[in-house]
Short mmCIF file of C-alpha atoms and ligand atoms in Angstrom, two decimals:
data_model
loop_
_atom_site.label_atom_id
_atom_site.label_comp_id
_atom_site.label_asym_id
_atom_site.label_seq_id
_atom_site.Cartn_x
_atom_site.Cartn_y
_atom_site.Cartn_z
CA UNK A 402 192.04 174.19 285.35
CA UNK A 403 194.83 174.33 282.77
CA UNK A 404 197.97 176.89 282.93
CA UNK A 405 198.64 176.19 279.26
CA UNK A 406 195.28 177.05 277.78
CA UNK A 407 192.45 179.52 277.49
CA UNK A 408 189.03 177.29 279.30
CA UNK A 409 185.82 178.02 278.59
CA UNK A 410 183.20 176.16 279.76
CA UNK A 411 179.17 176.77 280.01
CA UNK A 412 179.96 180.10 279.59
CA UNK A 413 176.03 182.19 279.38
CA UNK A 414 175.79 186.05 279.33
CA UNK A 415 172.52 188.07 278.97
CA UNK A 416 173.14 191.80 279.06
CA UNK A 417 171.26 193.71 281.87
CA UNK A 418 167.47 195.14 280.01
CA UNK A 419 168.05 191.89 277.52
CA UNK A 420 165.35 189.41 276.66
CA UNK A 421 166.41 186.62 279.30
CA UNK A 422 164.81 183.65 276.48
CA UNK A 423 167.87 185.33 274.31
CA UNK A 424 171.13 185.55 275.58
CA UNK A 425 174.25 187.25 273.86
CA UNK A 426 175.88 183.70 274.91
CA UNK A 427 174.33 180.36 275.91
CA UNK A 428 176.54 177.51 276.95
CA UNK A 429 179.79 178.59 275.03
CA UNK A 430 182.39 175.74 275.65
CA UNK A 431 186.03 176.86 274.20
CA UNK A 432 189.86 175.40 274.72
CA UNK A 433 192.57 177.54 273.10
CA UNK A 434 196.15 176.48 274.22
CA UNK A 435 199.03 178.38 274.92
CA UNK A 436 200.61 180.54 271.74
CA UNK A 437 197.96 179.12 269.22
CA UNK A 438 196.60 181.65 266.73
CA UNK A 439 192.62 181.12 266.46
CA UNK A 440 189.63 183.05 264.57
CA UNK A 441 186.43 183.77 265.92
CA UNK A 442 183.74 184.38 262.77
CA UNK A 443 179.96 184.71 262.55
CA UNK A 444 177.87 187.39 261.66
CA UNK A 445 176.82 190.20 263.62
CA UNK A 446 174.66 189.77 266.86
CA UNK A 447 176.53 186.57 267.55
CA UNK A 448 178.66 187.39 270.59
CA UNK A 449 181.80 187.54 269.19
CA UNK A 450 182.89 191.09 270.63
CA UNK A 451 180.95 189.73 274.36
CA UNK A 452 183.14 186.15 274.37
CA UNK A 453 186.58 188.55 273.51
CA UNK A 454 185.52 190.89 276.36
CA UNK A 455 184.44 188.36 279.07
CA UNK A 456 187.42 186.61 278.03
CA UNK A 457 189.67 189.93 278.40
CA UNK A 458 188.16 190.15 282.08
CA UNK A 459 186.35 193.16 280.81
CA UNK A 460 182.79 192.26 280.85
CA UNK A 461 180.66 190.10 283.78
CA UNK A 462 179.22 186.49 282.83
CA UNK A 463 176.09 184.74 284.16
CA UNK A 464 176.80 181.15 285.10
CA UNK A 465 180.11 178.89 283.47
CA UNK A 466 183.62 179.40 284.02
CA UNK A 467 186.85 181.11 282.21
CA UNK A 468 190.05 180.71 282.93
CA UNK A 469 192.93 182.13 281.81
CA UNK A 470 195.96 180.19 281.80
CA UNK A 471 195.07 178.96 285.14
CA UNK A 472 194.08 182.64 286.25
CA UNK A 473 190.40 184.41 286.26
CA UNK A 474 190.16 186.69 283.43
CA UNK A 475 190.16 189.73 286.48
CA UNK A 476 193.48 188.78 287.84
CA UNK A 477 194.82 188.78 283.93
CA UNK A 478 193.54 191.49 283.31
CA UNK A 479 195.04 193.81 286.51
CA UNK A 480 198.30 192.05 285.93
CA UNK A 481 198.15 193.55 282.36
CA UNK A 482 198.47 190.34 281.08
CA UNK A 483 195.93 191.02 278.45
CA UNK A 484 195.76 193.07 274.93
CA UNK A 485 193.20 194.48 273.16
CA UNK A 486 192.73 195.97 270.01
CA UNK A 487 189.66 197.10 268.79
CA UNK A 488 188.46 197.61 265.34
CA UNK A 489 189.20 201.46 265.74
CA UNK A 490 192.22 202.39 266.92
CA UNK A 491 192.62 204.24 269.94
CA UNK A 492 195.99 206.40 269.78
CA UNK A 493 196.88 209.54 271.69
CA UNK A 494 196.49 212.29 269.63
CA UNK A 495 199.55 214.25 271.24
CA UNK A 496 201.64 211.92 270.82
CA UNK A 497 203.65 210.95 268.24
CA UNK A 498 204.02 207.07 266.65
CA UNK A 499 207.39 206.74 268.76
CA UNK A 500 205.82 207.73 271.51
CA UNK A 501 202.26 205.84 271.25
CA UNK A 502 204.52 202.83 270.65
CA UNK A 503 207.02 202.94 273.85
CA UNK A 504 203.97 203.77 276.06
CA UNK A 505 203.30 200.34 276.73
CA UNK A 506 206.68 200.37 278.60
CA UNK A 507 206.11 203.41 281.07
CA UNK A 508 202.69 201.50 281.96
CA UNK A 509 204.61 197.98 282.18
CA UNK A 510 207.38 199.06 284.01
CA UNK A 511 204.67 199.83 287.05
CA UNK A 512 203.03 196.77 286.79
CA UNK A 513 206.84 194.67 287.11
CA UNK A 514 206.69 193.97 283.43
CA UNK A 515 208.97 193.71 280.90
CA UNK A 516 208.20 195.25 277.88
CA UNK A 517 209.26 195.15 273.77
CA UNK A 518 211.66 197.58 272.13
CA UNK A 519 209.91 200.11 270.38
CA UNK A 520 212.26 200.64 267.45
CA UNK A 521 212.08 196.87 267.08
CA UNK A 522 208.35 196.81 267.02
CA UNK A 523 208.25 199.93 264.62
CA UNK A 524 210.57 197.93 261.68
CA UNK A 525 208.05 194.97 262.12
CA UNK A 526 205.21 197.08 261.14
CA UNK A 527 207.28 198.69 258.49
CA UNK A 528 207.00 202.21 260.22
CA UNK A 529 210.58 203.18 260.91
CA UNK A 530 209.68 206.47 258.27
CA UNK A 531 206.68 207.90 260.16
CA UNK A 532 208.27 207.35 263.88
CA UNK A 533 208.47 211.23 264.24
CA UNK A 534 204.79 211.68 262.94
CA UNK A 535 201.15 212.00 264.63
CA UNK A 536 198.50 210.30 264.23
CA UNK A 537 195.91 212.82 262.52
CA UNK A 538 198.73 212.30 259.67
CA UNK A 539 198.38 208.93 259.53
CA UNK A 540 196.01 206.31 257.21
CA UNK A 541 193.73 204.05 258.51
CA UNK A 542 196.12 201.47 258.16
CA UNK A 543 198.94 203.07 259.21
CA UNK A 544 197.28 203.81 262.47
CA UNK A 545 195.83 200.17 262.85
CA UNK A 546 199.44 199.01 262.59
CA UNK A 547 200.84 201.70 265.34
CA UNK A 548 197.73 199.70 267.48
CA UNK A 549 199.53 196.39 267.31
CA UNK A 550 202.74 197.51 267.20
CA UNK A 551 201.73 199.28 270.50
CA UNK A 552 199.62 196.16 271.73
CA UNK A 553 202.60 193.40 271.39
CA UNK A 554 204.95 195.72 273.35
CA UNK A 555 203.01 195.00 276.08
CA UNK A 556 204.06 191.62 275.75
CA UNK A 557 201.03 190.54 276.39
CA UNK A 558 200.36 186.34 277.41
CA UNK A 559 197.03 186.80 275.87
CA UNK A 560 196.21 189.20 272.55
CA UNK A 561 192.54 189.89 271.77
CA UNK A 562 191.92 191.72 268.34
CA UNK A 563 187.69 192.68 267.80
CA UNK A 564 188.09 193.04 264.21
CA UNK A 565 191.02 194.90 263.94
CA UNK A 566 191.30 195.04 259.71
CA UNK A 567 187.70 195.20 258.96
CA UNK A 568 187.74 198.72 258.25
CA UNK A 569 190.53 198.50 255.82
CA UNK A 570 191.00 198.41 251.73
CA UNK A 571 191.78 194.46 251.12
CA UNK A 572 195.47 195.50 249.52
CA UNK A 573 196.35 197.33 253.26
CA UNK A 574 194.25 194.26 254.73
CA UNK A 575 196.23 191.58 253.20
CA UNK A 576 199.75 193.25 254.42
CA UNK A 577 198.80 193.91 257.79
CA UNK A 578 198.02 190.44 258.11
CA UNK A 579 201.25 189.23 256.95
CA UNK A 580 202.95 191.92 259.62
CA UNK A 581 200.53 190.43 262.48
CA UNK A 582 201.60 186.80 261.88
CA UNK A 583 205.48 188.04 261.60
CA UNK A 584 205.04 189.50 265.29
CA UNK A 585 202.58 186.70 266.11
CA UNK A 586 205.47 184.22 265.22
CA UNK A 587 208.75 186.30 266.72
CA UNK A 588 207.08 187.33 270.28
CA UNK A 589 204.86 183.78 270.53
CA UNK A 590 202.02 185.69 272.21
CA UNK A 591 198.50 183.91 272.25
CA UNK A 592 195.74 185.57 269.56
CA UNK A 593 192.38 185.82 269.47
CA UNK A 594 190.91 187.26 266.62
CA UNK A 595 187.57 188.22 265.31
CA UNK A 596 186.55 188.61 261.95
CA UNK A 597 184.00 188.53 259.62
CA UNK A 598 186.47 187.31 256.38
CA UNK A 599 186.74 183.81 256.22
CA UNK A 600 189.66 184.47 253.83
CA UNK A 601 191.48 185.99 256.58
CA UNK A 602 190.27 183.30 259.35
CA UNK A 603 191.80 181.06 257.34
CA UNK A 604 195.04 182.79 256.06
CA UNK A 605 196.10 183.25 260.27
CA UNK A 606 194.80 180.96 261.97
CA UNK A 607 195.83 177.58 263.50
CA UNK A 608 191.89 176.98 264.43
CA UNK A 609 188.58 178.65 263.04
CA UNK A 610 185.71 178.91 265.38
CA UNK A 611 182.80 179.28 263.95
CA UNK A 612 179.68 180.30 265.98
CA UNK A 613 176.17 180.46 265.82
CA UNK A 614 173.62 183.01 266.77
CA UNK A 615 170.19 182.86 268.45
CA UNK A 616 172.06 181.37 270.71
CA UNK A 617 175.52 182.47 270.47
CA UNK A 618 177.72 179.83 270.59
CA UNK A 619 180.32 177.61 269.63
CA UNK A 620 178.83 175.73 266.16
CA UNK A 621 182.31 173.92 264.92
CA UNK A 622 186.30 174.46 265.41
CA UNK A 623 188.08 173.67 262.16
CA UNK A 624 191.73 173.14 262.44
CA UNK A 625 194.03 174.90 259.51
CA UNK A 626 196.60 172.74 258.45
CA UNK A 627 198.80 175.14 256.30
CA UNK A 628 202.13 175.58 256.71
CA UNK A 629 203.64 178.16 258.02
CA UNK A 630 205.26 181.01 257.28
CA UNK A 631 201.65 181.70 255.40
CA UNK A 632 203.36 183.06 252.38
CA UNK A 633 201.83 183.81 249.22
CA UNK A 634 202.43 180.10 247.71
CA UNK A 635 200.27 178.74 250.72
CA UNK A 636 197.15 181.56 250.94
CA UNK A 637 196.95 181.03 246.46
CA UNK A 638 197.15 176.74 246.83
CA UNK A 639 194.32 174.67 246.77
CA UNK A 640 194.42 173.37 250.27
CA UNK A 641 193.72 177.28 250.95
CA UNK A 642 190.62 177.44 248.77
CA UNK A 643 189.73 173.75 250.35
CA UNK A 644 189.69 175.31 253.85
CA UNK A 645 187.83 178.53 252.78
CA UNK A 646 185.44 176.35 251.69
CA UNK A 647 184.98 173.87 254.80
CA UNK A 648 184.35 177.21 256.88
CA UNK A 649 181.71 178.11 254.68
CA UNK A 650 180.12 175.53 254.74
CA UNK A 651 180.38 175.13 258.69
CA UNK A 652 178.79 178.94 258.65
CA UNK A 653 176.10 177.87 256.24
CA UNK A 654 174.92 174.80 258.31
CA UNK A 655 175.33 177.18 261.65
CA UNK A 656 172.46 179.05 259.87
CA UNK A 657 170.19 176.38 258.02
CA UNK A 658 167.38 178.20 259.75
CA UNK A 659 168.01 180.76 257.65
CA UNK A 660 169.67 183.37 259.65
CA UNK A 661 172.99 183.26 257.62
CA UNK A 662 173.83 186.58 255.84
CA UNK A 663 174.55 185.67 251.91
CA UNK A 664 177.46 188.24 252.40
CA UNK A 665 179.46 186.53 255.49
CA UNK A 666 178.88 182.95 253.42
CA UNK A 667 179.70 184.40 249.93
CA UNK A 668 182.97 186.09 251.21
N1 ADP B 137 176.24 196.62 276.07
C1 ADP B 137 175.22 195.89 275.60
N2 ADP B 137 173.98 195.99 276.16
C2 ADP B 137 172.95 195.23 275.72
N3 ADP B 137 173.06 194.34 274.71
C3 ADP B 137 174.24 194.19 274.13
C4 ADP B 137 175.40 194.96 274.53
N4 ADP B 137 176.45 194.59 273.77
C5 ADP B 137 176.00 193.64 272.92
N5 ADP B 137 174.68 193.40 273.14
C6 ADP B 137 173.85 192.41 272.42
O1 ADP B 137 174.44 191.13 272.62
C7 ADP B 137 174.45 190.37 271.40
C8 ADP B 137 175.88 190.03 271.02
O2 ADP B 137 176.56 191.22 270.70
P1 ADP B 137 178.10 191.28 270.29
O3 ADP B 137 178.89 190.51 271.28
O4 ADP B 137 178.46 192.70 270.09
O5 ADP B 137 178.08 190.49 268.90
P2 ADP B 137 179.13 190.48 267.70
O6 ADP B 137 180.42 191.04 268.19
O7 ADP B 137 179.22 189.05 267.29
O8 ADP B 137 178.53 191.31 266.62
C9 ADP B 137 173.71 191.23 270.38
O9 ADP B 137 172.37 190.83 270.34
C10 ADP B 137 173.86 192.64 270.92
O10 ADP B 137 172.79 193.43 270.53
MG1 MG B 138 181.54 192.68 267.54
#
């Protein structure tokens, strides 16, 4: 047991009224270290949103352990150690992007942690303007980046995102991702981040994980070597379009039964 990386190991989950020969995971083994930025992608039914929840200490496991930078997911979890953000946002609707922002701090502040500046946070996300406004006035996007914004000033050790841009045009998509690495980068936080784009697994990540259904586990981890910062040199180069490629063909041999969707491997 590690205090400098995210273990999982033998890690099976069948939901309660499941078919027991089919498990939503079976025999997941993982290692993500300390401030690394890695992608979870498969296609739907895999376990993706179950790993990110047992993981968050959200969500009971069968047999197999997880441990959280030395701690049980539980014990992260109560210490609010741990971020989520879901694909949907989930702001208060009475309160305005200031104030969804700086809530983290209130909550922190009880739990003996520090917590980030919410002006700070607001600039990174490029919403100084709309600080005063709520969120029915917001876009999709606008509100996805109030999420994060809100999510990092928890300073959270650990940062799981379900999905978090998949509901988004690609032009907003492809900015918010440059925002999330600039706060993945300043406040060092840990992500893990699921997605069905291997474009974007590729354009944030340090590591892809790629996983396989029927079971659900982990098929392959493919190390990105880009540079960083991923700027718009790096995502257009040819070692980009190399890397998309090695994921998709990781996701097509996951699938050589036949189970891959031709959207996930064409994308
Ligand atoms: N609350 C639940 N109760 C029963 N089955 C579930 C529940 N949540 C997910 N499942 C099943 O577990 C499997 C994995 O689901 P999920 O983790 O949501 O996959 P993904 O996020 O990769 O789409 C699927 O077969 C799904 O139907
Ligand atoms: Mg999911």
């Amino acid at each position: 047991m590690s205090d400098d990386r995210i273990e999982v190991r033998g890690l099976t989950k069948t939901y309660e009224g499941g078919d027991p020969r089919r498990p939503a995971l079976d025999g997941v083994d993982l290692d993500i270290p300390r401030r690394r930025f890695v992608s979870l992608i498969g296609p739907s039914g895999c376990g993706k949103s179950t790993l990110l929840r047992v993981i968050a200490g959200l969500e009971d496991h069968d047999t197999g352990t997880v441990t959280v930078f030395g701690s049980t997911p539980e014990s992260m979890c109560e210490a609010k150690a741990v971020g989520l953000v879901p694909q949907t946002p989930a702001l208060l609707p009475w309160l305005n992007v200031r104030r969804n922002v700086s809530l983290p701090a209130r909550v922190n502040r009880r739990a003996g942690r520090g917590s980030e500046d919410p002006d700070l946070l607001l600039r990174m996300v490029d919403l100084e303007d709309a600080a005063r406004r709520y969120p029915h006035e917001l876009s999709g996007g606008m509100k996805q980046r109030v999420a994060i914004a809100r999510a990092f000033g928890l300073r959270p050790d650990l940062l799981l995102m379900d999905e978090p841009f998949s509901a988004l045009d690609e032009f907003t998509r492809e900015a918010l991702q440059l925002q999330l690495l600039g706060l993945w980068e300043r406040m060092s936080t840990t992500v893990v981040f699921v997605t069905h784009s291997v474009r974007e697994a590729v354009t944030l990540s340090d590591e892809v994980v790629v996983m396989s259904a029927r079971p659900g586990r982990v098929h392959e981890v493919l190390p990105v070597d880009l540079p960083r910062p991923r700027d718009g040199a790096v995502v257009t180069g040819p070692l980009m379009h190399a890397l998309e490629d090695r994921v998709r063909a990781s996701l097509q041999s996951a699938w050589e039964v036949g189970a891959a969707p031709d959207d996930l491997v064409r994308r």
